[in-house]
Each structure stands twice: as C-alpha cells, then as structure tokens.
Coordinates of C-alpha atoms in Angstrom, one line a residue:
Chain I
D1 CA 20.2 8.4 -0.2
G2 CA 17.7 7.0 2.1
G3 CA 15.1 4.9 0.8
I4 CA 13.7 1.6 0.2
T5 CA 15.2 -0.6 -2.7
Q6 CA 13.7 -3.5 -4.3
S7 CA 15.3 -5.7 -6.9
P8 CA 15.0 -6.7 -9.6
K9 CA 12.7 -4.4 -11.3
Y10 CA 11.5 -7.2 -13.6
L11 CA 11.8 -11.0 -13.0
F12 CA 10.7 -13.8 -15.0
R13 CA 10.1 -17.3 -13.7
K14 CA 9.5 -20.6 -15.2
E15 CA 6.7 -22.7 -13.7
G16 CA 7.7 -24.8 -10.8
Q17 CA 10.7 -22.5 -9.7
N18 CA 11.1 -20.6 -6.6
V19 CA 12.2 -16.9 -6.9
T20 CA 13.3 -14.4 -4.3
L21 CA 12.6 -10.9 -4.4
S22 CA 14.8 -8.4 -2.4
C23 CA 13.9 -5.6 -0.4
E24 CA 16.3 -3.5 1.5
Q25 CA 15.9 -0.2 3.4
N26 CA 18.4 2.2 5.1
L27 CA 15.9 4.4 6.8
N28 CA 16.3 2.4 10.3
H29 CA 12.6 1.5 10.1
D30 CA 11.2 -1.4 12.3
A31 CA 8.3 -2.5 10.3
M32 CA 8.3 -3.8 6.8
Y33 CA 5.6 -5.1 4.5
W34 CA 5.1 -7.2 1.4
Y35 CA 1.9 -6.5 -0.9
R36 CA 0.8 -7.9 -4.2
Q37 CA -1.0 -5.9 -6.7
D38 CA -2.8 -7.4 -9.7
P39 CA -3.8 -5.2 -12.7
G40 CA -6.6 -2.8 -11.8
Q41 CA -6.6 -4.0 -8.3
G42 CA -5.7 -2.6 -4.8
L43 CA -2.7 -3.8 -2.7
R44 CA -3.2 -7.1 -0.9
L45 CA -1.0 -7.9 2.1
I46 CA 1.1 -11.0 1.9
Y47 CA 3.5 -10.7 5.0
Y48 CA 4.6 -8.1 7.4
S49 CA 7.2 -7.9 10.1
Q50 CA 7.1 -5.4 13.1
I51 CA 10.6 -6.3 14.4
V52 CA 13.6 -8.5 13.5
N53 CA 13.1 -12.1 13.7
D54 CA 9.3 -12.0 13.8
F55 CA 6.8 -11.7 11.0
Q56 CA 3.1 -12.3 10.5
K57 CA 0.9 -13.7 7.7
G58 CA -1.1 -11.3 5.8
D59 CA -4.2 -12.0 3.9
I60 CA -2.7 -13.9 1.0
A61 CA 0.4 -15.8 2.5
E62 CA -0.1 -19.1 1.0
G63 CA 2.6 -19.9 -1.5
Y64 CA 4.9 -17.2 -0.1
S65 CA 7.6 -17.2 2.5
V66 CA 9.7 -14.4 4.1
S67 CA 12.5 -13.9 6.6
R68 CA 13.6 -11.0 8.8
E69 CA 17.1 -11.9 9.9
K70 CA 18.4 -8.1 9.6
K71 CA 16.5 -5.1 10.3
E72 CA 17.3 -3.5 7.1
S73 CA 16.2 -6.6 4.8
F74 CA 13.1 -8.5 4.2
P75 CA 13.2 -10.8 1.2
L76 CA 10.2 -12.5 -0.2
T77 CA 10.2 -16.0 -1.8
V78 CA 7.7 -17.0 -4.3
T79 CA 7.4 -20.8 -4.1
S80 CA 6.2 -23.2 -6.6
A81 CA 3.2 -23.5 -4.4
Q82 CA 1.9 -20.1 -5.7
K83 CA -0.1 -21.0 -8.6
N84 CA -0.8 -17.5 -10.1
P85 CA 2.4 -15.5 -9.1
T86 CA 2.2 -13.0 -12.1
A87 CA 1.9 -9.7 -10.3
F88 CA 3.4 -6.5 -9.1
Y89 CA 5.0 -6.8 -5.7
L90 CA 5.5 -3.9 -3.5
C91 CA 7.6 -3.7 -0.3
A92 CA 7.1 -0.9 2.1
S93 CA 8.6 0.2 5.6
S94 CA 7.4 2.3 8.5
I95 CA 9.2 3.6 11.4
D96 CA 7.4 1.3 13.9
R97 CA 4.1 -0.3 14.7
R98 CA 2.9 2.9 16.3
N99 CA 3.9 5.3 13.6
T100 CA 2.5 3.5 10.3
E101 CA 3.2 6.0 7.8
A102 CA 4.5 3.6 5.1
F103 CA 6.7 4.2 2.3
F104 CA 7.2 2.0 -0.8
G105 CA 9.9 0.7 -2.9
Q106 CA 9.8 1.0 -6.7
G107 CA 8.2 -2.5 -7.0
T108 CA 9.2 -6.0 -8.7
R109 CA 7.1 -7.0 -11.7
L110 CA 7.1 -10.8 -11.8
T111 CA 6.0 -12.7 -14.8
V112 CA 5.6 -16.5 -15.2
V113 CA 6.9 -17.8 -18.5
Chain D
Q1 CA -17.8 -6.5 4.5
K2 CA -14.2 -5.6 3.3
E3 CA -12.0 -3.9 5.9
V4 CA -11.5 -0.7 3.7
E5 CA -13.8 -0.1 0.7
Q6 CA -13.5 2.4 -2.1
N7 CA -15.5 3.0 -5.5
S8 CA -13.3 1.9 -8.1
G9 CA -14.5 4.8 -10.4
P10 CA -13.3 6.1 -12.7
L11 CA -14.0 9.6 -11.3
S12 CA -14.0 12.1 -14.0
V13 CA -13.7 15.9 -13.1
P14 CA -12.8 18.9 -15.3
E15 CA -9.7 20.8 -14.5
G16 CA -10.0 23.3 -11.7
A17 CA -12.9 21.5 -10.1
I18 CA -12.9 19.7 -6.7
A19 CA -12.3 16.0 -6.8
S20 CA -14.1 14.1 -3.9
L21 CA -12.7 10.6 -3.2
N22 CA -14.3 8.5 -0.5
C23 CA -13.5 5.4 1.5
T24 CA -15.5 3.4 4.3
Y25 CA -14.1 0.9 6.7
S26 CA -15.2 -1.8 9.0
D27 CA -15.1 -2.1 12.8
R28 CA -11.9 -4.1 12.5
V29 CA -10.0 -1.1 11.3
S30 CA -9.1 1.8 13.5
Q31 CA -6.6 4.5 14.5
S32 CA -4.8 5.9 11.5
F33 CA -5.7 6.4 7.9
F34 CA -3.8 7.2 4.9
W35 CA -4.1 8.4 1.4
Y36 CA -1.7 7.4 -1.4
R37 CA -1.5 8.3 -5.1
Q38 CA -0.4 5.8 -7.6
Y39 CA 0.4 6.6 -11.2
S40 CA 0.1 3.8 -13.7
G41 CA 3.0 1.3 -13.6
K42 CA 4.5 3.1 -10.5
S43 CA 4.5 2.5 -6.6
P44 CA 2.2 4.3 -4.4
E45 CA 3.1 7.6 -2.9
L46 CA 1.8 8.8 0.5
I47 CA 0.2 12.1 0.1
M48 CA -2.0 12.4 3.4
S49 CA -2.3 10.9 6.7
I50 CA -5.1 11.5 9.4
Y51 CA -5.4 10.2 12.9
S52 CA -8.3 12.2 14.6
N53 CA -11.8 13.2 13.6
G54 CA -12.1 16.3 11.6
D55 CA -10.3 17.8 8.6
K56 CA -6.5 18.2 7.7
E57 CA -5.4 20.5 5.0
D58 CA -2.0 20.3 3.0
G59 CA -1.9 22.5 -0.1
R60 CA -4.8 21.6 -2.3
F61 CA -5.5 18.3 -0.4
T62 CA -7.9 18.2 2.5
A63 CA -8.5 14.7 4.2
Q64 CA -11.5 14.3 6.3
L65 CA -12.1 11.5 8.9
N66 CA -15.5 10.7 10.6
K67 CA -15.2 7.8 13.1
A68 CA -18.9 7.7 14.0
S69 CA -19.9 7.2 10.3
Q70 CA -16.6 5.2 9.5
Y71 CA -15.5 6.9 6.6
V72 CA -12.6 8.9 5.2
S73 CA -12.5 11.3 2.4
L74 CA -10.0 13.1 0.2
L75 CA -10.7 16.4 -1.4
I76 CA -8.5 17.8 -4.1
R77 CA -9.1 21.4 -4.8
D78 CA -8.2 23.0 -8.2
S79 CA -7.7 19.6 -9.8
Q80 CA -4.9 19.3 -12.6
P81 CA -4.4 16.8 -15.1
S82 CA -1.3 15.7 -13.3
D83 CA -3.7 14.6 -10.5
S84 CA -5.0 11.9 -12.7
A85 CA -4.0 8.7 -10.9
T86 CA -5.4 5.9 -8.7
Y87 CA -5.9 7.1 -5.2
L88 CA -5.7 4.3 -2.5
C89 CA -7.2 4.6 1.0
A90 CA -5.4 2.6 3.7
G91 CA -6.2 2.0 7.5
I92 CA -4.7 -0.2 10.5
S93 CA -6.3 -3.4 11.3
G94 CA -5.8 -5.8 14.1
G95 CA -3.5 -6.0 17.1
Y96 CA -0.3 -6.5 15.1
N97 CA -1.1 -3.2 13.1
K98 CA -1.7 -4.4 9.5
L99 CA -1.7 -1.8 7.0
I100 CA -4.7 -2.6 4.8
F101 CA -5.6 -0.8 1.4
G102 CA -8.9 -0.4 -0.3
A103 CA -9.0 -1.2 -4.0
G104 CA -8.3 2.3 -5.0
T105 CA -10.4 4.8 -7.0
R106 CA -9.2 6.0 -10.4
L107 CA -9.4 9.8 -10.9
A108 CA -9.4 11.2 -14.4
V109 CA -9.0 15.2 -14.6
H110 CA -9.8 16.3 -18.2
P111 CA -8.8 19.8 -19.4

C-alpha cells in the first residue's frame, strides 16, 4: 500500500532527552512537512523540505531538528531544548512544490513524563 | 495578521442543513487553497482543493475562492452527523511554498 507511515504512534519522553520521530513515504513525493498540533489548536509548521538534502525552518523550528538524506524519509528530532514538547506531531508529503496537495500520516503523540 | 484565519466555532447546524465554513488569508498567502477534515484524535484528511476564483463542487462539498476579498469558504450540503469534525483551511505562503493552516473550525451536526 502506498502512503505515509509515522512511528511510533505514542512516545513518552523524559525531560532532558532527545527523541526522534520517524516519517517514511513510498509515494515518490518530493516535498515533506512536519507540523505540531496542540489540543484544540491548528497545525503549526516546524520544518519542511522540498527536495532531498534541503530543508527550511517553519514557524516554530526552535528545539527541533530534521534531516532529508533520502527522498522517502524525513525524521524529526525533538531535542531537550524544546521546553514544551508534549503535542501531536504530524508528517505530510506532496508531489512537489508546485502540486501542494498534501497527505498526512497517522501522527505521533508525544508526552513528556 | 495571521496568514490564514478561521473562526474556531463551534458551528452547530441541524442535520440536513447547509454548513458554511469560512477562511480569510493575508497578502502573504497566494496560489492554492485546501480544506481538510480532522476527526478528534485523527490526522487531517484532504477533502477539497481550489486554485482559481469561483466555485468548485465535489459531491456535497463546494469550495469557493474569492481572491479580491481574500477569502475561501466551504459549503457542506445536506449535513450529516458524520460531518461533525474540525475543518482546517490551508494555503501556500512564501517563495518556498510553505503550506500554512488556520486554527480550524469545529462543526457539530445535530440530529
């Protein structure tokens, strides 16, 4: 099946730890995005990438890092510098920067314990 | 001004009525616009995209884009309780084609 796979579905982090959220797509899409969603809120853009080996900061990039070494993979690391990381994290992809119909993975719910 | 703005609602409509959801956008947003539906605890699902002025219909859904007034709307005809969800409006901003979302409008369709 073609699609976007995020893992894990639930993740618990101790304060001070870095954690990495996985996002993999087999749709041959060039563009990939990471969003954060807090309860009752919309989606805020963390990072996005339009092509392999290139990515741009979104509106709330502080405390996060990404890499785009392969077309199909766009992992997000939540570092200890992110002071309030508890949220629902969503990864999306679109064909390319011109065709921006984006499709989402199932999300990862991160909780700091 | 936020790039994409929506009234958070909730918008409550009776079953069978037309639900009208609205979204405005700033000068920094252009090109394409999208409507997503998000059920509680789930990820957003794309339901409509619109690229030019006017109306676009798909089943019970109609998206409307007015670039002069900088608003996008979504009409849902014959609303069903299963339409109860949060509806997110999104647009493209900036030279790197950032996909930016509004805060979402919660729709409640009651029997």
